[in-house]
């Protein structure tokens, strides 16, 4: 459960050796995760264009603000349209990925005793502690597996909506986005 892992922030252990030098594998993992999440965001925005039958002005409005909130709203709209359909697992999975992505993008990365350590001041608890969390390779791997699964579902749903409505929402082919 990603949500449970986000509560892993703990004070920096005494005597921890910090280094700002990030290994190449870590920089690539961060980049891959950010690119994957951006692709999910693109799908969500374009799906919302179809669901709202947006004109150009509305499309521009829909590109602003939280994509997570747009995604949850779109899923809730689909749930209302289909009696008995519950998409809670998908909503929670995406929220968890969004939190991890925010930590990756907004956090300050260091190596702590040769392990990736990310600090995001959103977790600030006092003036005497550095609050952060380890973000090791297994977390990136899990992010990518879950993210690729959600992206695949979004692309399928997007394709279905375009086929049903006859509306094409992007000039960027989904295999390239």
CSV table of C-alpha atoms in Angstrom, one decimal:
chain,number,residue,atom,x,y,z
A,1,UNK,CA,0.0,0.0,0.0
A,2,UNK,CA,1.7,3.2,-1.2
A,3,UNK,CA,-0.4,5.3,1.3
A,4,UNK,CA,1.1,3.5,4.2
A,5,UNK,CA,4.6,3.9,2.8
A,6,UNK,CA,4.2,7.7,2.6
A,7,UNK,CA,4.1,7.7,6.4
A,8,UNK,CA,7.7,6.3,6.5
A,9,UNK,CA,9.3,9.7,7.0
A,10,UNK,CA,11.6,9.5,10.0
A,11,UNK,CA,14.2,11.8,11.6
A,12,UNK,CA,17.6,11.5,10.1
A,13,UNK,CA,19.6,9.0,12.2
A,14,UNK,CA,22.5,10.6,14.1
A,15,UNK,CA,25.9,10.3,12.2
A,16,UNK,CA,24.3,9.6,8.8
A,17,UNK,CA,26.7,10.4,6.0
A,18,UNK,CA,25.0,12.6,3.4
A,19,UNK,CA,26.1,13.2,-0.1
A,20,UNK,CA,24.4,15.4,-2.8
A,21,UNK,CA,26.0,13.3,-5.5
A,22,UNK,CA,23.2,11.1,-6.9
A,23,UNK,CA,24.2,8.0,-8.9
A,24,UNK,CA,23.1,7.7,-12.5
A,25,UNK,CA,20.6,4.9,-11.8
A,26,UNK,CA,18.8,7.1,-9.4
A,27,UNK,CA,18.6,10.1,-11.7
A,28,UNK,CA,17.3,7.8,-14.5
A,29,UNK,CA,14.7,6.2,-12.2
A,30,UNK,CA,13.4,9.7,-11.2
A,31,UNK,CA,13.2,10.7,-14.9
A,32,UNK,CA,11.4,7.5,-16.0
A,33,UNK,CA,8.8,7.9,-13.2
A,34,UNK,CA,8.2,11.6,-14.1
A,35,UNK,CA,7.8,10.8,-17.8
A,36,UNK,CA,5.4,7.9,-17.1
A,37,UNK,CA,3.3,10.1,-14.8
A,38,UNK,CA,3.2,12.8,-17.4
A,39,UNK,CA,1.8,10.4,-19.9
A,40,UNK,CA,-0.9,9.3,-17.4
A,41,UNK,CA,-1.7,13.0,-16.9
A,42,UNK,CA,-2.0,13.6,-20.6
A,43,UNK,CA,-4.4,10.7,-21.0
A,44,UNK,CA,-6.5,12.0,-18.1
A,45,UNK,CA,-6.7,15.5,-19.5
A,46,UNK,CA,-7.7,14.2,-23.0
A,47,UNK,CA,-10.3,11.8,-21.5
A,48,UNK,CA,-11.8,14.7,-19.6
A,49,UNK,CA,-12.0,16.6,-22.8
A,50,UNK,CA,-14.2,13.9,-24.3
A,51,UNK,CA,-16.3,13.3,-21.2
A,52,UNK,CA,-17.1,17.1,-21.0
A,53,UNK,CA,-17.4,17.6,-24.8
A,54,UNK,CA,-15.0,20.5,-24.3
A,55,UNK,CA,-14.4,23.3,-26.8
A,56,UNK,CA,-10.9,24.9,-27.1
A,57,UNK,CA,-11.5,27.3,-24.2
A,58,UNK,CA,-12.8,24.6,-21.9
A,59,UNK,CA,-9.9,22.3,-23.0
A,60,UNK,CA,-7.4,25.0,-21.9
A,61,UNK,CA,-9.2,25.3,-18.5
A,62,UNK,CA,-9.1,21.5,-18.0
A,63,UNK,CA,-5.3,21.6,-18.4
A,64,UNK,CA,-4.9,23.7,-15.3
A,65,UNK,CA,-5.1,22.5,-11.7
A,66,UNK,CA,-4.7,19.1,-10.2
A,67,UNK,CA,-4.8,16.2,-12.6
A,68,UNK,CA,-5.4,13.9,-9.7
A,69,UNK,CA,-8.6,15.8,-8.8
A,70,UNK,CA,-9.7,15.6,-12.5
A,71,UNK,CA,-9.0,11.9,-12.6
A,72,UNK,CA,-11.0,11.2,-9.5
A,73,UNK,CA,-13.9,13.4,-10.8
A,74,UNK,CA,-13.8,11.5,-14.1
A,75,UNK,CA,-13.9,8.2,-12.4
A,76,UNK,CA,-16.8,9.3,-10.1
A,77,UNK,CA,-18.7,10.4,-13.2
A,78,UNK,CA,-18.2,7.0,-14.8
A,79,UNK,CA,-19.3,5.3,-11.5
A,80,UNK,CA,-22.5,7.4,-11.5
A,81,UNK,CA,-23.2,6.4,-15.1
A,82,UNK,CA,-22.8,2.7,-14.3
A,83,UNK,CA,-24.9,1.5,-11.4
A,84,UNK,CA,-22.9,-0.6,-9.0
A,85,UNK,CA,-19.5,0.2,-10.5
A,86,UNK,CA,-16.9,1.0,-7.9
A,87,UNK,CA,-13.5,2.2,-9.0
A,88,UNK,CA,-12.0,2.8,-5.5
A,89,UNK,CA,-8.9,0.7,-6.1
A,90,UNK,CA,-8.1,2.7,-9.2
A,91,UNK,CA,-8.7,6.0,-7.4
A,92,UNK,CA,-6.5,5.0,-4.5
A,93,UNK,CA,-3.8,3.6,-6.7
A,94,UNK,CA,-3.6,6.8,-8.7
A,95,UNK,CA,-3.6,9.0,-5.6
A,96,UNK,CA,-0.7,7.0,-4.2
A,97,UNK,CA,1.3,7.3,-7.4
A,98,UNK,CA,0.5,11.0,-7.5
A,99,UNK,CA,1.9,11.4,-3.9
A,100,UNK,CA,5.0,9.4,-4.8
A,101,UNK,CA,5.5,11.5,-8.0
A,102,UNK,CA,5.1,14.7,-6.0
A,103,UNK,CA,7.8,13.5,-3.5
A,104,UNK,CA,10.1,12.7,-6.4
A,105,UNK,CA,9.6,16.0,-8.1
A,106,UNK,CA,9.4,18.4,-5.2
A,107,UNK,CA,11.7,16.6,-2.8
A,108,UNK,CA,15.4,17.4,-2.2
A,109,UNK,CA,17.4,14.3,-3.0
A,110,UNK,CA,20.6,13.2,-1.3
A,111,UNK,CA,22.3,9.9,-0.6
A,112,UNK,CA,22.2,8.9,3.1
A,113,UNK,CA,24.8,6.2,3.8
A,114,UNK,CA,24.7,5.3,0.1
A,115,UNK,CA,20.9,5.0,0.0
A,116,UNK,CA,18.6,7.5,-1.7
A,117,UNK,CA,17.0,9.8,0.8
A,118,UNK,CA,14.5,12.5,-0.2
A,119,UNK,CA,13.3,15.4,2.0
A,120,UNK,CA,10.1,17.2,1.3
A,121,UNK,CA,9.4,20.0,3.7
A,122,UNK,CA,5.7,19.3,3.5
A,123,UNK,CA,6.5,16.8,6.3
A,124,UNK,CA,8.2,19.4,8.5
A,125,UNK,CA,7.5,18.6,12.2
A,126,UNK,CA,9.9,20.8,14.1
A,127,UNK,CA,12.9,23.1,13.7
A,128,UNK,CA,15.5,20.5,14.9
A,129,UNK,CA,14.9,17.6,12.6
A,130,UNK,CA,15.4,16.7,9.0
A,131,UNK,CA,12.4,14.7,7.9
A,132,UNK,CA,12.7,12.6,4.9
A,133,UNK,CA,12.5,9.0,3.7
A,134,UNK,CA,14.5,6.4,1.9
A,135,UNK,CA,13.4,5.9,-1.6
A,136,UNK,CA,15.1,2.8,-2.8
A,137,UNK,CA,15.0,1.1,-6.2
A,138,UNK,CA,12.2,-1.3,-5.2
A,139,UNK,CA,9.9,1.7,-4.7
A,140,UNK,CA,10.7,3.0,-8.2
A,141,UNK,CA,10.1,-0.5,-9.6
A,142,UNK,CA,6.7,-0.7,-7.9
A,143,UNK,CA,5.8,2.8,-9.1
A,144,UNK,CA,6.6,1.8,-12.7
A,145,UNK,CA,4.6,-1.4,-12.6
A,146,UNK,CA,1.6,0.3,-11.2
A,147,UNK,CA,1.9,3.3,-13.4
A,148,UNK,CA,2.3,1.3,-16.6
A,149,UNK,CA,-0.8,-0.7,-15.6
A,150,UNK,CA,-2.8,2.4,-15.0
A,151,UNK,CA,-1.5,4.0,-18.2
A,152,UNK,CA,-2.5,1.0,-20.2
A,153,UNK,CA,-6.0,1.1,-18.7
A,154,UNK,CA,-6.3,4.9,-19.5
A,155,UNK,CA,-5.2,4.3,-23.1
A,156,UNK,CA,-7.8,1.6,-23.5
A,157,UNK,CA,-10.5,3.8,-22.0
A,158,UNK,CA,-9.4,6.7,-24.2
A,159,UNK,CA,-9.5,4.6,-27.3
A,160,UNK,CA,-12.9,3.3,-26.4
A,161,UNK,CA,-14.3,6.9,-25.8
A,162,UNK,CA,-12.8,8.1,-29.1
A,163,UNK,CA,-14.4,5.2,-31.0
A,164,UNK,CA,-17.8,5.7,-29.3
A,165,UNK,CA,-17.9,9.5,-29.8
A,166,UNK,CA,-15.9,9.8,-33.0
A,167,UNK,CA,-13.8,12.5,-31.4
A,168,UNK,CA,-10.0,12.5,-31.6
A,169,UNK,CA,-8.5,14.4,-28.8
A,170,UNK,CA,-4.8,14.5,-29.6
A,171,UNK,CA,-2.5,14.8,-32.6
A,172,UNK,CA,0.1,12.9,-30.6
A,173,UNK,CA,-0.2,9.2,-31.3
A,174,UNK,CA,-0.7,7.3,-28.0
A,175,UNK,CA,2.1,4.9,-28.8
A,176,UNK,CA,4.5,7.9,-28.8
A,177,UNK,CA,3.1,9.8,-25.8
